[in-house]
Short mmCIF file of C-alpha atoms (C1' of nucleotides) in Angstrom, two decimals:
data_model
loop_
_atom_site.label_atom_id
_atom_site.label_comp_id
_atom_site.label_asym_id
_atom_site.label_seq_id
_atom_site.Cartn_x
_atom_site.Cartn_y
_atom_site.Cartn_z
CA UNK O 25 40.67 -24.77 56.52
CA UNK O 26 40.65 -24.25 52.79
CA UNK O 27 37.79 -21.79 52.90
CA UNK O 28 38.16 -18.77 55.21
CA UNK O 29 35.78 -19.18 58.10
CA UNK O 30 33.87 -16.32 59.73
CA UNK O 31 35.92 -16.69 62.90
CA UNK O 32 34.50 -14.47 65.55
CA UNK O 33 32.50 -12.20 63.25
CA UNK O 34 35.23 -10.57 61.13
CA UNK O 35 33.89 -9.92 57.63
CA UNK O 36 36.06 -12.44 55.83
CA UNK O 37 34.96 -14.92 53.24
CA UNK O 38 35.05 -14.48 49.47
CA UNK O 39 31.54 -13.11 49.30
CA UNK O 40 32.02 -10.52 52.01
CA UNK O 41 35.30 -9.31 50.59
CA UNK O 42 33.89 -9.00 47.12
CA UNK O 43 30.87 -7.17 48.37
CA UNK O 44 32.99 -4.70 50.28
CA UNK O 45 35.09 -4.16 47.20
CA UNK O 46 32.07 -3.50 45.00
CA UNK O 47 30.66 -1.11 47.58
CA UNK O 48 33.94 0.77 47.55
CA UNK O 49 33.98 0.98 43.78
CA UNK O 50 30.34 2.00 43.75
CA UNK O 51 31.11 5.10 45.80
CA UNK O 52 34.21 5.78 43.73
CA UNK O 53 32.39 5.61 40.42
CA UNK O 54 29.38 7.47 41.81
CA UNK O 55 31.61 10.30 42.98
CA UNK O 56 33.21 10.45 39.54
CA UNK O 57 29.80 10.78 37.91
CA UNK O 58 28.85 13.46 40.40
CA UNK O 59 32.05 15.34 39.68
CA UNK O 60 31.59 15.12 35.94
CA UNK O 61 27.88 15.60 35.42
CA UNK O 62 26.54 16.94 38.70
CA UNK O 63 23.78 15.49 40.80
CA UNK O 64 21.20 15.82 38.03
CA UNK O 65 23.37 13.66 35.78
CA UNK O 66 23.72 10.85 38.27
CA UNK O 67 21.94 7.77 36.95
CA UNK O 68 21.70 4.17 38.02
CA UNK O 69 22.39 2.99 34.50
CA UNK O 70 25.39 5.23 34.04
CA UNK O 71 27.03 4.15 37.24
CA UNK O 72 26.29 0.51 36.51
CA UNK O 73 27.86 0.91 33.10
CA UNK O 74 31.11 2.26 34.51
CA UNK O 75 31.07 -0.44 37.12
CA UNK O 76 30.86 -3.05 34.36
CA UNK O 77 27.61 -4.36 35.73
CA UNK O 78 24.09 -4.60 34.47
CA UNK O 79 21.77 -1.86 35.74
CA UNK O 80 19.70 -4.28 37.71
CA UNK O 81 22.73 -5.52 39.62
CA UNK O 82 23.06 -2.18 41.36
CA UNK O 83 19.82 -2.84 43.16
CA UNK O 84 21.67 -5.43 45.24
CA UNK O 85 23.63 -2.60 46.79
CA UNK O 86 21.27 0.29 46.83
CA UNK O 87 17.52 0.55 47.05
CA UNK O 88 17.36 3.12 44.29
CA UNK O 89 18.72 6.36 42.96
CA UNK O 90 17.91 8.35 46.08
CA UNK O 91 19.71 5.89 48.28
CA UNK O 92 22.77 6.11 46.07
CA UNK O 93 22.66 9.88 46.26
CA UNK O 94 22.49 9.78 50.03
CA UNK O 95 25.55 7.55 50.17
CA UNK O 96 27.46 9.94 47.97
CA UNK O 97 26.41 12.97 50.00
CA UNK O 98 27.74 11.35 53.13
CA UNK O 99 30.94 10.50 51.30
CA UNK O 100 31.31 14.14 50.27
CA UNK O 101 30.67 15.47 53.74
CA UNK O 102 33.19 13.06 55.16
CA UNK O 103 35.85 13.90 52.63
CA UNK O 104 35.39 17.59 53.28
CA UNK O 105 35.29 17.08 57.03
CA UNK O 106 38.42 14.97 57.05
CA UNK O 107 40.33 17.43 54.91
CA UNK O 108 39.31 20.45 56.96
CA UNK O 109 40.02 18.76 60.27
CA UNK O 110 43.46 17.81 59.02
CA UNK O 111 44.15 21.34 57.82
CA UNK O 112 43.25 22.83 61.18
CA UNK O 113 45.16 20.11 62.97
CA UNK O 114 48.18 20.95 60.86
CA UNK O 115 48.50 24.49 62.17
CA UNK O 116 48.57 23.12 65.68
CA UNK O 117 47.43 25.00 68.76
CA UNK O 118 47.83 28.36 67.09
CA UNK O 119 45.71 31.40 67.82
CA UNK O 120 42.09 31.31 66.77
CA UNK O 121 42.60 33.53 63.75
CA UNK O 122 45.20 31.20 62.27
CA UNK O 123 42.97 28.23 62.88
CA UNK O 124 39.98 30.02 61.36
CA UNK O 125 41.88 30.83 58.20
CA UNK O 126 43.13 27.26 57.96
CA UNK O 127 39.56 26.07 58.15
CA UNK O 128 38.28 28.61 55.67
CA UNK O 129 41.05 28.03 53.13
CA UNK O 130 40.56 24.32 53.35
CA UNK O 131 36.83 24.61 52.76
CA UNK O 132 37.46 26.83 49.77
CA UNK O 133 40.09 24.51 48.35
CA UNK O 134 37.77 21.53 48.57
CA UNK O 135 34.95 23.44 46.94
CA UNK O 136 37.10 24.56 44.03
CA UNK O 137 38.37 21.01 43.61
CA UNK O 138 34.85 19.59 43.71
CA UNK O 139 32.46 22.25 42.43
CA UNK O 140 29.63 19.85 41.68
CA UNK O 141 29.98 18.21 45.07
CA UNK O 142 29.96 21.61 46.70
CA UNK O 143 26.79 22.45 44.81
CA UNK O 144 25.23 19.25 46.03
CA UNK O 145 26.04 19.92 49.67
CA UNK O 146 25.52 23.67 49.85
CA UNK O 147 23.77 24.77 46.67
CA UNK O 148 20.21 24.42 45.46
CA UNK O 149 18.44 21.38 46.83
CA UNK O 150 18.08 18.48 44.44
CA UNK O 151 14.44 18.50 43.29
CA UNK O 152 12.30 15.61 44.53
CA UNK O 153 15.03 14.43 46.84
CA UNK O 154 15.05 14.73 50.61
CA UNK O 155 18.16 13.72 52.46
CA UNK O 156 17.41 11.62 55.54
CA UNK O 157 18.82 13.82 58.30
CA UNK O 158 19.74 11.00 60.64
CA UNK O 159 22.11 9.63 58.01
CA UNK O 160 23.39 12.92 56.75
CA UNK O 161 23.72 15.09 59.82
CA UNK O 162 26.66 13.49 61.63
CA UNK O 163 28.93 13.86 58.61
CA UNK O 164 27.38 17.19 57.67
CA UNK O 165 28.18 18.91 60.95
CA UNK O 166 31.85 18.06 61.26
CA UNK O 167 33.07 21.34 59.83
CA UNK O 168 30.59 23.53 61.67
CA UNK O 169 31.40 21.79 64.92
CA UNK O 170 35.06 22.56 64.42
CA UNK O 171 34.22 26.13 63.49
CA UNK O 172 32.24 26.58 66.68
CA UNK O 173 35.06 25.13 68.71
CA UNK O 174 37.47 27.66 67.24
CA UNK O 175 35.09 30.46 68.07
CA UNK O 176 34.69 29.12 71.56
CA UNK O 177 38.41 28.94 72.20
CA UNK O 178 38.84 32.52 71.10
CA UNK O 179 35.86 33.69 73.08
CA UNK O 180 37.13 32.19 76.30
CA UNK O 181 38.37 35.49 77.55
CA UNK O 182 37.93 38.19 74.93
CA UNK O 183 34.64 37.47 73.25
CA UNK O 184 33.37 40.76 71.83
CA UNK O 185 29.97 42.23 72.27
CA UNK O 186 27.29 40.76 70.03
CA UNK O 187 27.06 42.43 66.68
CA UNK O 188 23.41 43.28 66.98
CA UNK O 189 22.83 45.48 69.97
CA UNK O 190 23.04 42.84 72.69
CA UNK O 191 19.87 40.86 72.12
CA UNK O 192 20.35 37.66 74.02
CA UNK O 193 16.68 36.89 73.58
CA UNK O 194 16.87 37.28 69.86
CA UNK O 195 19.91 35.08 69.59
CA UNK O 196 18.15 32.50 71.69
CA UNK O 197 15.23 32.54 69.28
CA UNK O 198 17.51 32.28 66.29
CA UNK O 199 19.19 29.23 67.58
CA UNK O 200 16.80 27.81 70.14
CA UNK O 201 16.34 24.06 69.89
CA UNK O 202 20.01 23.53 69.14
CA UNK O 203 20.86 24.86 72.56
CA UNK O 204 18.07 22.92 74.22
CA UNK O 205 19.41 19.81 72.58
CA UNK O 206 22.80 20.45 74.10
CA UNK O 207 24.25 20.97 70.64
CA UNK O 208 27.72 22.48 70.63
CA UNK O 209 28.09 21.91 74.32
CA UNK O 210 28.51 24.96 76.43
CA UNK O 211 28.17 27.71 73.86
CA UNK O 212 25.89 30.58 74.70
CA UNK O 213 23.15 31.42 72.21
CA UNK O 214 25.06 34.51 71.15
CA UNK O 215 28.21 32.52 70.53
CA UNK O 216 26.26 29.95 68.60
CA UNK O 217 24.54 32.60 66.53
CA UNK O 218 27.83 34.28 65.71
CA UNK O 219 29.24 30.94 64.66
CA UNK O 220 26.28 30.28 62.42
CA UNK O 221 26.60 33.67 60.80
CA UNK O 222 30.31 33.17 60.24
CA UNK O 223 29.50 29.87 58.58
CA UNK O 224 26.79 31.50 56.48
CA UNK O 225 29.23 34.13 55.28
CA UNK O 226 31.94 31.60 54.56
CA UNK O 227 29.57 29.39 52.58
CA UNK O 228 28.27 32.45 50.79
CA UNK O 229 31.76 33.58 49.88
CA UNK O 230 32.77 30.16 48.59
CA UNK O 231 29.55 29.79 46.63
CA UNK O 232 29.98 33.26 45.17
CA UNK O 233 33.27 32.09 43.72
CA UNK O 234 32.23 28.57 42.72
CA UNK O 235 28.91 29.66 41.23
CA UNK O 236 30.45 32.76 39.67
CA UNK O 237 28.10 35.21 41.28
CA UNK O 238 30.04 38.05 39.69
CA UNK O 239 30.61 36.40 36.36
CA UNK O 240 34.00 35.60 34.92
CA UNK O 241 36.94 37.85 34.26
CA UNK O 242 35.92 40.54 36.69
CA UNK O 243 38.99 40.90 38.87
CA UNK O 244 40.36 38.42 41.36
CA UNK O 245 37.74 36.20 43.00
CA UNK O 246 40.15 35.01 45.66
CA UNK O 247 40.78 38.57 46.84
CA UNK O 248 37.02 39.08 47.11
CA UNK O 249 36.73 35.83 48.98
CA UNK O 250 39.38 36.96 51.45
CA UNK O 251 37.55 40.16 52.12
CA UNK O 252 34.34 38.34 52.93
CA UNK O 253 36.14 35.80 55.09
CA UNK O 254 37.84 38.59 57.02
CA UNK O 255 34.36 39.88 57.76
CA UNK O 256 33.27 36.45 58.91
CA UNK O 257 36.34 36.20 61.11
CA UNK O 258 35.39 39.35 62.96
CA UNK O 259 31.93 37.93 63.53
CA UNK O 260 33.25 34.64 64.84
CA UNK O 261 36.17 35.83 66.94
CA UNK O 262 34.90 39.18 68.08
CA UNK O 263 36.27 42.28 66.55
CA UNK L 6 -10.36 49.25 6.25
CA UNK L 7 -11.77 45.95 7.40
CA UNK L 8 -8.33 44.55 8.20
CA UNK L 9 -6.12 46.58 10.52
CA UNK L 10 -3.25 47.98 8.56
CA UNK L 11 0.31 48.30 9.81
CA UNK L 12 0.03 52.09 9.86
CA UNK L 13 3.41 53.55 10.60
CA UNK L 14 5.01 50.43 12.03
CA UNK L 15 2.93 49.84 15.14
CA UNK L 16 2.70 46.11 15.82
CA UNK L 17 -0.98 45.80 15.03
CA UNK L 18 -2.60 43.18 12.88
CA UNK L 19 -4.16 39.93 14.01
CA UNK L 20 -0.97 37.97 13.58
CA UNK L 21 1.22 40.37 15.58
CA UNK L 22 -1.27 40.63 18.39
CA UNK L 23 -1.69 36.90 18.65
CA UNK L 24 2.04 36.35 18.60
CA UNK L 25 2.57 38.87 21.38
CA UNK L 26 -0.16 37.18 23.38
CA UNK L 27 1.37 33.74 22.96
CA UNK L 28 4.79 35.08 23.91
CA UNK L 29 3.26 36.50 27.06
CA UNK L 30 1.59 33.23 27.95
CA UNK L 31 4.78 31.35 27.17
CA UNK L 32 6.68 33.25 29.83
CA UNK L 33 3.77 32.93 32.22
CA UNK L 34 3.49 29.18 31.84
CA UNK L 35 7.26 28.75 31.80
CA UNK L 36 7.54 30.62 35.08
CA UNK L 37 4.85 28.40 36.57
CA UNK L 38 6.76 25.30 35.57
CA UNK L 39 9.92 26.77 37.01
CA UNK L 40 8.16 27.56 40.26
CA UNK L 41 6.65 24.13 40.52
CA UNK L 42 9.38 21.81 39.31
CA UNK L 43 12.56 23.87 39.27
CA UNK L 44 14.86 24.47 36.36
CA UNK L 45 15.64 20.78 35.97
CA UNK L 46 11.93 20.09 35.49
CA UNK L 47 11.45 22.64 32.77
CA UNK L 48 10.64 20.85 29.51
CA UNK L 49 9.55 21.95 26.09
CA UNK L 50 6.83 19.34 26.02
CA UNK L 51 5.52 20.23 29.42
CA UNK L 52 5.25 23.91 28.67
CA UNK L 53 3.67 23.20 25.29
CA UNK L 54 1.13 20.98 26.99
CA UNK L 55 0.06 23.69 29.41
CA UNK L 56 -0.04 26.15 26.57
CA UNK L 57 -2.45 23.85 24.73
CA UNK L 58 -0.08 23.55 21.83
CA UNK L 59 1.85 20.75 20.23
CA UNK L 60 5.48 20.52 21.30
CA UNK L 61 6.74 21.41 17.88
CA UNK L 62 4.77 24.65 17.85
CA UNK L 63 6.98 26.04 20.59
CA UNK L 64 9.87 26.09 18.19
CA UNK L 65 8.21 28.98 16.43
CA UNK L 66 8.87 31.06 19.52
CA UNK L 67 12.06 29.72 20.92
CA UNK L 68 15.05 28.05 19.36
CA UNK L 69 15.15 25.36 22.01
CA UNK L 70 15.12 24.62 25.70
CA UNK L 71 18.15 26.77 26.49
CA UNK L 72 16.63 29.76 24.80
CA UNK L 73 13.46 29.32 26.81
CA UNK L 74 15.46 29.11 30.00
CA UNK L 75 17.29 32.32 29.15
CA UNK L 76 14.01 34.11 28.61
CA UNK L 77 12.75 32.95 31.97
CA UNK L 78 15.94 33.94 33.75
CA UNK L 79 15.62 37.45 32.40
CA UNK L 80 12.00 37.50 33.48
CA UNK L 81 13.03 36.49 37.00
CA UNK L 82 15.77 39.08 37.23
CA UNK L 83 13.38 41.75 36.06
CA UNK L 84 10.67 40.77 38.47
CA UNK L 85 13.12 40.81 41.35
CA UNK L 86 14.67 44.06 40.18
CA UNK L 87 11.35 45.79 39.81
CA UNK L 88 10.16 44.66 43.21
CA UNK L 89 13.35 45.69 44.98
CA UNK L 90 13.53 49.04 43.25
CA UNK L 91 9.95 49.73 44.25
CA UNK L 92 10.62 48.76 47.85
CA UNK L 93 13.58 51.08 48.12
CA UNK L 94 11.67 53.80 46.32
CA UNK L 95 8.88 53.38 48.83
CA UNK L 96 10.98 54.38 51.82
CA UNK L 97 11.89 57.58 50.05
CA UNK L 98 15.09 59.52 50.57
CA UNK L 99 15.67 58.00 53.98
CA UNK L 100 19.06 57.33 55.49
CA UNK L 101 21.20 54.67 53.91
CA UNK L 102 20.52 52.12 56.63
CA UNK L 103 16.77 52.29 56.07
CA UNK L 104 17.23 51.96 52.35
CA UNK L 105 19.61 49.03 52.80
CA UNK L 106 17.15 47.18 54.94
CA UNK L 107 14.35 47.88 52.49
CA UNK L 108 16.48 46.38 49.75
CA UNK L 109 17.53 43.40 51.82
CA UNK L 110 14.03 42.60 53.05
CA UNK L 111 12.65 42.85 49.56
CA UNK L 112 15.26 40.48 48.19
CA UNK L 113 14.50 38.01 50.95
CA UNK L 114 10.76 38.27 50.40
CA UNK L 115 11.10 37.58 46.71
CA UNK L 116 13.38 34.62 47.35
CA UNK L 117 10.99 33.06 49.83
CA UNK L 118 8.11 33.60 47.43
CA UNK L 119 10.05 32.07 44.55
CA UNK L 120 12.52 29.58 45.96
CA UNK L 121 13.08 27.75 42.70
CA UNK L 122 13.59 30.99 40.84
CA UNK L 123 16.04 32.11 43.48
CA UNK L 124 17.91 28.84 43.09
CA UNK L 125 18.06 29.40 39.36
CA UNK L 126 19.49 32.90 39.67
CA UNK L 127 21.79 32.49 42.65
CA UNK L 128 22.14 28.77 43.36
CA UNK L 129 24.02 26.02 41.62
CA UNK L 130 24.48 26.59 37.90
CA UNK L 131 22.22 24.58 35.64
CA UNK L 132 24.37 21.80 34.18
CA UNK L 133 25.12 22.06 30.47
CA UNK L 134 23.61 25.51 30.29
CA UNK L 135 25.48 28.76 29.87
CA UNK L 136 23.53 31.97 30.11
CA UNK L 137 24.48 34.46 27.39
CA UNK L 138 25.81 37.36 29.48
CA UNK L 139 24.82 40.07 27.02
CA UNK L 140 21.19 39.07 27.42
CA UNK L 141 21.28 38.32 31.08
CA UNK L 142 23.53 40.96 32.58
CA UNK L 143 21.41 44.11 32.23
CA UNK L 144 18.52 42.57 34.15
CA UNK L 145 20.86 40.74 36.47
CA UNK L 146 22.65 43.81 37.74
CA UNK L 147 19.68 45.95 38.68
CA UNK L 148 19.72 45.04 42.34
CA UNK L 149 23.49 45.24 42.75
CA UNK L 150 23.54 48.61 41.03
CA UNK L 151 21.00 49.90 43.49
CA UNK L 152 22.93 48.38 46.38
CA UNK L 153 26.10 50.14 45.27
CA UNK L 154 24.25 53.41 44.95
CA UNK L 155 23.03 53.12 48.53
CA UNK L 156 26.57 52.44 49.70
CA UNK L 157 27.82 55.38 47.73
CA UNK L 158 25.28 57.77 49.19
CA UNK L 159 26.24 56.72 52.70
CA UNK L 160 29.90 56.85 51.96
CA UNK L 161 29.76 60.40 50.66
CA UNK L 162 31.11 61.78 53.91
CA UNK L 163 31.54 59.05 56.49
CA UNK L 164 32.80 56.02 54.62
CA UNK L 165 34.70 53.88 57.12
CA UNK L 166 38.14 52.48 56.71
CA UNK L 167 38.34 49.34 54.58
CA UNK L 168 37.80 46.20 56.56
CA UNK L 169 41.04 44.57 55.51
CA UNK L 170 43.98 46.65 56.60
CA UNK L 171 43.77 49.37 53.95
CA UNK L 172 44.80 47.52 50.86
CA UNK L 173 43.75 49.69 47.99
CA UNK L 174 45.83 47.58 45.67
CA UNK L 175 44.16 44.40 46.78
CA UNK L 176 40.73 45.87 46.35
CA UNK L 177 41.72 47.04 42.90
CA UNK L 178 42.75 43.51 42.02
CA UNK L 179 39.57 42.08 43.41
CA UNK L 180 37.44 44.29 41.32
CA UNK L 181 39.69 45.47 38.52
CA UNK L 182 38.06 45.33 35.09
CA UNK L 183 34.74 46.49 36.49
CA UNK L 184 36.34 49.77 37.42
CA UNK L 185 38.22 50.00 34.14
CA UNK L 186 34.95 49.49 32.36
CA UNK L 187 33.45 52.41 34.23
CA UNK L 188 31.05 50.08 35.95
CA UNK L 189 29.28 51.65 38.89
CA UNK L 190 30.42 55.09 37.90
CA UNK L 191 32.58 56.90 40.35
CA UNK L 192 32.98 54.26 43.03
CA UNK L 193 36.47 53.64 44.31
CA UNK L 194 37.75 50.06 44.21
CA UNK L 195 37.37 49.82 47.97
CA UNK L 196 33.79 51.00 47.83
CA UNK L 197 33.06 48.57 45.04
CA UNK L 198 34.66 45.71 46.91
CA UNK L 199 32.70 46.48 50.04
CA UNK L 200 29.53 46.55 47.99
CA UNK L 201 30.33 43.21 46.46
CA UNK L 202 31.01 41.68 49.84
CA UNK L 203 27.77 43.07 51.22
CA UNK L 204 25.97 41.48 48.29
CA UNK L 205 27.79 38.20 48.82
CA UNK L 206 26.74 38.15 52.45
CA UNK L 207 23.15 39.05 51.64
CA UNK L 208 22.89 36.38 48.99
CA UNK L 209 24.54 33.92 51.36
CA UNK L 210 22.09 34.76 54.13
CA UNK L 211 19.05 34.40 51.88
CA UNK L 212 20.33 31.16 50.39
CA UNK L 213 21.05 29.81 53.86
CA UNK L 214 17.38 30.27 54.63
CA UNK L 215 15.94 29.18 51.29
CA UNK L 216 18.23 26.17 50.95
CA UNK L 217 17.89 25.33 54.63
CA UNK L 218 21.58 25.36 55.39
CA UNK L 219 20.81 24.71 59.03
CA UNK L 220 18.00 22.25 58.47
CA UNK L 221 14.45 22.72 59.62
CA UNK L 222 13.11 23.38 63.05
CA UNK L 223 16.32 24.80 64.47
CA UNK L 224 15.25 28.16 65.81
CA UNK L 225 14.17 31.20 63.86
CA UNK L 226 15.76 31.51 60.42
CA UNK L 227 14.64 35.10 60.04
CA UNK L 228 16.50 36.13 63.19
CA UNK L 229 19.62 34.47 61.84
CA UNK L 230 19.11 36.24 58.55
CA UNK L 231 18.86 39.57 60.30
CA UNK L 232 22.09 38.99 62.12
CA UNK L 233 23.94 38.27 58.90
CA UNK L 234 22.37 41.24 57.15
CA UNK L 235 23.39 43.51 60.01
CA UNK L 236 26.93 42.34 59.38
CA UNK L 237 26.57 43.09 55.69
CA UNK L 238 25.22 46.52 56.50
CA UNK L 239 28.34 47.41 58.44
CA UNK L 240 30.45 46.31 55.52
CA UNK L 241 28.47 48.37 53.05
CA UNK L 242 27.89 51.51 55.05
CA UNK L 243 31.00 51.61 57.16
CA UNK L 244 30.84 50.69 60.77
"C1'" DT D 12 -12.31 46.10 -4.35
"C1'" DG D 13 -10.62 41.54 -5.93
"C1'" DT D 14 -7.29 38.33 -6.96
"C1'" DA D 15 -2.77 35.71 -6.76
"C1'" DC D 16 0.87 34.84 -4.17
"C1'" DA D 17 3.88 34.83 0.15
"C1'" DT D 18 4.37 34.41 4.86
"C1'" DC D 19 3.66 32.34 9.02
"C1'" DA D 20 1.47 29.70 13.21
"C1'" DG D 21 0.34 25.48 14.40
"C1'" DT D 22 -0.39 20.16 13.61
"C1'" DG D 23 0.64 15.37 14.13
"C1'" DA D 24 3.50 11.66 13.22
"C1'" DA D 25 7.89 10.06 13.70
"C1'" DC D 26 13.00 9.68 14.93
"C1'" DG D 27 16.09 7.83 18.44
"C1'" DC D 28 17.30 8.36 23.02
"C1'" DG D 29 18.13 7.12 27.99
"C1'" DC D 30 15.87 6.51 32.05
"C1'" DG D 31 14.32 3.55 36.77
"C1'" DT D 32 12.74 -0.54 38.02
"C1'" DT D 33 10.82 -5.56 37.80
"C1'" DC D 34 11.40 -10.24 37.10
"C1'" DA D 35 12.61 -15.02 36.39
"C1'" DC D 36 16.93 -17.04 35.83
"C1'" DT D 37 21.82 -19.02 36.61
"C1'" DG D 38 25.82 -20.16 38.88
"C1'" DA D 39 28.94 -19.42 42.57
"C1'" DT D 40 29.63 -19.12 47.61
"C1'" DG D 41 28.41 -20.41 52.23
"C1'" DT D 42 26.46 -23.59 55.82
"C1'" DA D 43 24.51 -27.55 58.43
"C1'" DC D 44 25.10 -31.97 59.34
"C1'" DT G 18 35.75 -34.81 54.55
"C1'" DG G 19 31.52 -35.00 51.68
"C1'" DT G 20 26.96 -34.01 50.53
"C1'" DA G 21 22.39 -31.42 50.29
"C1'" DC G 22 20.46 -27.34 50.71
"C1'" DA G 23 20.25 -22.13 51.30
"C1'" DT G 24 21.82 -17.77 50.29
"C1'" DC G 25 23.25 -14.35 47.40
"C1'" DA G 26 25.50 -11.56 43.33
"C1'" DG G 27 24.82 -10.75 38.94
"C1'" DT G 28 22.38 -11.36 34.13
"C1'" DG G 29 19.52 -10.02 30.35
"C1'" DA G 30 15.16 -9.11 28.61
"C1'" DA G 31 11.37 -6.43 29.16
"C1'" DC G 32 7.96 -2.79 30.96
"C1'" DG G 33 6.39 1.90 30.17
"C1'" DC G 34 7.88 6.45 30.37
"C1'" DG G 35 8.96 11.25 28.79
"C1'" DC G 36 12.22 13.72 26.48
"C1'" DG G 37 14.11 17.31 22.35
"C1'" DT G 38 13.84 17.94 17.84
"C1'" DT G 39 12.69 17.20 12.66
"C1'" DC G 40 9.65 17.26 8.95
"C1'" DA G 41 6.09 17.61 5.53
"C1'" DC G 42 1.64 19.40 5.86
"C1'" DT G 43 -2.57 22.64 6.26
"C1'" DG G 44 -5.04 26.64 6.71
"C1'" DA G 45 -5.27 31.32 8.12
"C1'" DT G 46 -3.30 35.99 7.77
"C1'" DG G 47 -0.90 39.51 5.23
"C1'" DT G 48 0.61 41.91 0.88
"C1'" DA G 49 1.27 43.54 -3.93
"C1'" DC G 50 -0.92 44.96 -7.69
#
DNA sequence: TGTACATCAGTGAACGCGCGTTCACTGATGTAC
DNA sequence: TGTACATCAGTGAACGCGCGTTCACTGATGTAC
């Protein structure tokens, strides 16, 4: 009983523990590189260096640079999702508006804390890289799922008229397969479309600030952000 | 009179003509590289290759990679600006809504035709590159200037209440120095803020489509785009 | 018009750099009996 | 418990690559007189 035995299937044993530890550090260091240099500056050699390993050693953990990037993207999505869920949780069963603003503020805060990560998730696609959707989607839809839930709660009894002159058919087209696939449960196409637009506006408003769409030193970006998010709120919750 | 003389100051002469021609081709080839590989794939050597010149020769025309990038950014802004101005011109002195949609559709069309260029102008910033604002701003504000003018025309007599509960002061903060600097002429802070939000939403809607915010194969992106742009229209023109 | 000099576009070799990935290897950990 | 073998993490050298930029140079174009 000197060496820890794999009793039952628990991942004990020196090798397994070390591997898990290296995997943890790999993500940690990778995220640091992402934060400092952006996705374009992420390199196998650089990460290996900061890990104190030879470059080739990384290939024991990752099939290549793209694989590493995918891991980090999922890590980003999960961090954002966890933070936003907690923020909305924290305001409790408040009215939809309060919950919406909690969500929005939390998204913004994360983006400002992690501008490069934000750019990776919601900015220009990384050239010559395609994220595998089956890996990326579950983590990537946590925030939007929550957003849609908030809209749905609010819409339960006082959902406003659609913004475009009531085109159910159009909304259905806009959003089609998602509904067919049972995505977002029992939302109507119009509700789903309004949620997607609210998300589009929120992402646009955050990106406008993070990417400095209006340059620097031109008034208060947060006040502009609030204005746009108030617009998105009306879209999501009905006017 | 065998050699053309610099009569008056006109840029004639073999040398001047050839230089102008090479400068033209430089932008042309640079834009092609941008379109094909994105900003990250733009290289001095690559452009030189396609120009049929040695890499070092490029340094006669450009101080380095950043300078080349700046030139191309201005070229993109100008192309977009020219196209959008023409599109709005083409609908004549129609009502503001028609002009807004002409502008919006033209912006979208350009973005879909030039996704990498769009990413360069309105997506994630290029790492380790800072555009010199004095070079970039005049071309970069053509579309927004036009957008604000459309809003102003509409607002002449029926400008709606501000979307946020009438906070002149807040709008002023959001937009401050631009007004002080006489930017956008005689717009009030609220008008300016509404214009900026409309632009934020439009850019967000176009980027959502170009960057595939909602993935591929999930309904009709154009219908979603229209919904968002209808929202932006209400912000710009009053409800 | 002709000549002597100055300017300028473009060449080609070279610099030093960091990159992703492969490969044969060593030594430690795990496993079967 | 002890031994023989299998698995696996990590090494270090090497591959071929393309990059931005510099430098001394050549030959054509422009200019002054």
